[in-house]
PDB file of C-alpha atoms and ligand atoms in Angstrom:
ATOM      1  CA  MET A 289      18.600 -12.591-117.788  1.00  0.00           C
ATOM      2  CA  GLY A 290      18.473 -12.321-114.131  1.00  0.00           C
ATOM      3  CA  VAL A 291      15.456 -10.388-112.392  1.00  0.00           C
ATOM      4  CA  LYS A 292      18.150  -7.818-110.845  1.00  0.00           C
ATOM      5  CA  LYS A 293      19.916  -7.346-114.433  1.00  0.00           C
ATOM      6  CA  LEU A 294      16.307  -6.962-115.874  1.00  0.00           C
ATOM      7  CA  ILE A 295      15.495  -4.349-113.336  1.00  0.00           C
ATOM      8  CA  ASN A 296      18.509  -2.364-113.970  1.00  0.00           C
ATOM      9  CA  ASN A 297      18.093  -2.659-117.552  1.00  0.00           C
ATOM     10  CA  VAL A 298      14.691  -1.137-117.245  1.00  0.00           C
ATOM     11  CA  ARG A 299      15.917   1.588-114.794  1.00  0.00           C
ATOM     12  CA  PHE A 300      18.370   2.576-117.130  1.00  0.00           C
ATOM     13  CA  LYS A 301      16.125   2.715-120.119  1.00  0.00           C
ATOM     14  CA  THR A 302      13.920   4.942-118.098  1.00  0.00           C
ATOM     15  CA  GLY A 303      16.637   7.096-116.603  1.00  0.00           C
ATOM     16  CA  MET A 304      16.027   5.470-113.219  1.00  0.00           C
ATOM     17  CA  ALA A 305      19.356   4.082-112.963  1.00  0.00           C
ATOM     18  CA  ASN A 306      20.974   4.096-109.452  1.00  0.00           C
ATOM     19  CA  CYS A 307      21.384   7.641-108.635  1.00  0.00           C
ATOM     20  CA  ALA A 308      24.059   7.162-106.308  1.00  0.00           C
ATOM     21  CA  GLU A 309      26.231   6.359-109.310  1.00  0.00           C
ATOM     22  CA  TYR A 310      25.335   9.805-110.593  1.00  0.00           C
ATOM     23  CA  MET A 311      26.182  11.476-107.443  1.00  0.00           C
ATOM     24  CA  ASP A 312      29.865  10.669-107.729  1.00  0.00           C
ATOM     25  CA  LEU A 313      29.755  11.922-111.327  1.00  0.00           C
ATOM     26  CA  ILE A 314      28.021  15.069-110.240  1.00  0.00           C
ATOM     27  CA  HIS A 315      31.219  15.844-108.023  1.00  0.00           C
ATOM     28  CA  ASP A 316      33.472  15.115-110.641  1.00  0.00           C
ATOM     29  CA  VAL A 317      31.625  17.584-113.076  1.00  0.00           C
ATOM     30  CA  ILE A 318      31.471  20.320-110.446  1.00  0.00           C
ATOM     31  CA  ASP A 319      35.164  19.790-109.716  1.00  0.00           C
ATOM     32  CA  ASP A 320      35.900  19.760-113.323  1.00  0.00           C
ATOM     33  CA  GLN A 321      37.164  16.240-113.073  1.00  0.00           C
ATOM     34  CA  ALA A 322      34.835  14.657-115.463  1.00  0.00           C
ATOM     35  CA  THR A 323      35.721  13.522-118.948  1.00  0.00           C
ATOM     36  CA  PRO A 324      33.422  15.013-121.702  1.00  0.00           C
ATOM     37  CA  ASP A 325      31.727  11.443-122.099  1.00  0.00           C
ATOM     38  CA  GLN A 326      30.989  11.463-118.545  1.00  0.00           C
ATOM     39  CA  GLU A 327      29.448  14.833-118.622  1.00  0.00           C
ATOM     40  CA  VAL A 328      27.137  13.829-121.404  1.00  0.00           C
ATOM     41  CA  TYR A 329      26.202  10.828-119.565  1.00  0.00           C
ATOM     42  CA  LEU A 330      25.164  12.698-116.536  1.00  0.00           C
ATOM     43  CA  ARG A 331      23.365  15.368-118.705  1.00  0.00           C
ATOM     44  CA  ARG A 332      21.270  12.711-120.189  1.00  0.00           C
ATOM     45  CA  HIS A 333      20.331  11.532-116.797  1.00  0.00           C
ATOM     46  CA  LEU A 334      19.521  15.112-115.498  1.00  0.00           C
ATOM     47  CA  LYS A 335      17.082  15.409-118.239  1.00  0.00           C
ATOM     48  CA  MET A 336      15.167  12.662-116.732  1.00  0.00           C
ATOM     49  CA  CYS A 337      15.873  12.845-112.797  1.00  0.00           C
ATOM     50  CA  LEU A 338      14.605  15.788-110.892  1.00  0.00           C
ATOM     51  CA  LYS A 339      16.431  14.519-107.948  1.00  0.00           C
ATOM     52  CA  CYS A 340      19.874  14.748-109.373  1.00  0.00           C
ATOM     53  CA  VAL A 341      19.298  17.999-110.915  1.00  0.00           C
ATOM     54  CA  ASP A 342      18.398  19.349-107.192  1.00  0.00           C
ATOM     55  CA  HIS A 343      21.445  17.537-106.076  1.00  0.00           C
ATOM     56  CA  LEU A 344      23.430  19.223-108.795  1.00  0.00           C
ATOM     57  CA  ASN A 345      22.035  22.692-107.812  1.00  0.00           C
ATOM     58  CA  LEU A 346      22.895  22.085-104.122  1.00  0.00           C
ATOM     59  CA  GLU A 347      26.299  21.201-104.733  1.00  0.00           C
ATOM     60  CA  GLN A 348      27.006  24.132-107.147  1.00  0.00           C
ATOM     61  CA  GLU A 349      25.664  26.420-104.390  1.00  0.00           C
ATOM     62  CA  LEU A 350      27.796  24.681-101.678  1.00  0.00           C
ATOM     63  CA  LYS A 351      30.811  25.138-103.645  1.00  0.00           C
ATOM     64  CA  MET A 352      30.007  28.900-104.420  1.00  0.00           C
ATOM     65  CA  ALA A 353      29.213  29.474-100.726  1.00  0.00           C
ATOM     66  CA  ILE A 354      32.672  27.757 -99.732  1.00  0.00           C
ATOM     67  CA  LYS A 355      34.467  29.818-102.215  1.00  0.00           C
ATOM     68  CA  GLN A 356      32.780  32.944-100.777  1.00  0.00           C
ATOM     69  CA  LYS A 357      33.847  32.029 -97.185  1.00  0.00           C
ATOM     70  CA  ILE A 358      37.265  31.538 -98.235  1.00  0.00           C
ATOM     71  CA  VAL A 359      37.404  34.923-100.034  1.00  0.00           C
ATOM     72  CA  ASP A 360      35.821  36.485 -96.863  1.00  0.00           C
ATOM     73  CA  ARG A 361      38.082  34.956 -94.503  1.00  0.00           C
ATOM     74  CA  ALA A 362      41.369  36.148 -96.203  1.00  0.00           C
ATOM     75  CA  VAL A 363      43.597  37.681 -93.443  1.00  0.00           C
ATOM     76  CA  PRO A 364      43.280  41.529 -93.450  1.00  0.00           C
ATOM     77  CA  SER A 365      46.735  42.925 -94.186  1.00  0.00           C
ATOM     78  CA  ASP A 366      46.556  45.118 -90.943  1.00  0.00           C
ATOM     79  CA  LEU A 367      46.158  42.110 -88.764  1.00  0.00           C
ATOM     80  CA  ALA A 368      48.995  40.330 -90.708  1.00  0.00           C
ATOM     81  CA  GLU A 369      51.064  43.302 -89.950  1.00  0.00           C
ATOM     82  CA  SER A 370      50.237  43.313 -86.341  1.00  0.00           C
ATOM     83  CA  ILE A 371      50.955  39.732 -85.760  1.00  0.00           C
ATOM     84  CA  ARG A 372      54.310  40.325 -87.614  1.00  0.00           C
ATOM     85  CA  THR A 373      55.018  43.270 -85.514  1.00  0.00           C
ATOM     86  CA  LYS A 374      54.134  41.058 -82.267  1.00  0.00           C
ATOM     87  CA  ILE A 375      56.626  38.374 -83.598  1.00  0.00           C
ATOM     88  CA  GLU A 376      59.222  40.980 -84.209  1.00  0.00           C
ATOM     89  CA  ASN A 377      58.888  42.403 -80.752  1.00  0.00           C
ATOM     90  CA  THR A 378      58.828  39.148 -78.929  1.00  0.00           C
ATOM     91  CA  THR A 379      62.467  38.536 -77.365  1.00  0.00           C
ATOM     92  CA  LEU A 380      62.916  34.697 -77.099  1.00  0.00           C
TER      93      LEU A 380
HETATM   94 ZN1   ZN B1711      19.183  10.666-110.568  1.00  0.00          ZN
END
């Protein structure tokens, strides 16, 4: 067994597998794109890796914030109406 493989094996067993690998998975889970197996795999890592837990929390907050912003920026109906009126009154 090569040294690199050995290190990876130890990392995996101790839950210190390459976190970058889990970052992608975190995004998939947040976006509901992950399979149940992938989610279990990630949850197992989250029990041991505070770094990824932090990342998951951050991403979730970010997603919520973005959602909130989208709701906040919905065009008010009176603005839409005034734009419509302007267009109708504009002679080409
Ligand atoms: Zn991690």
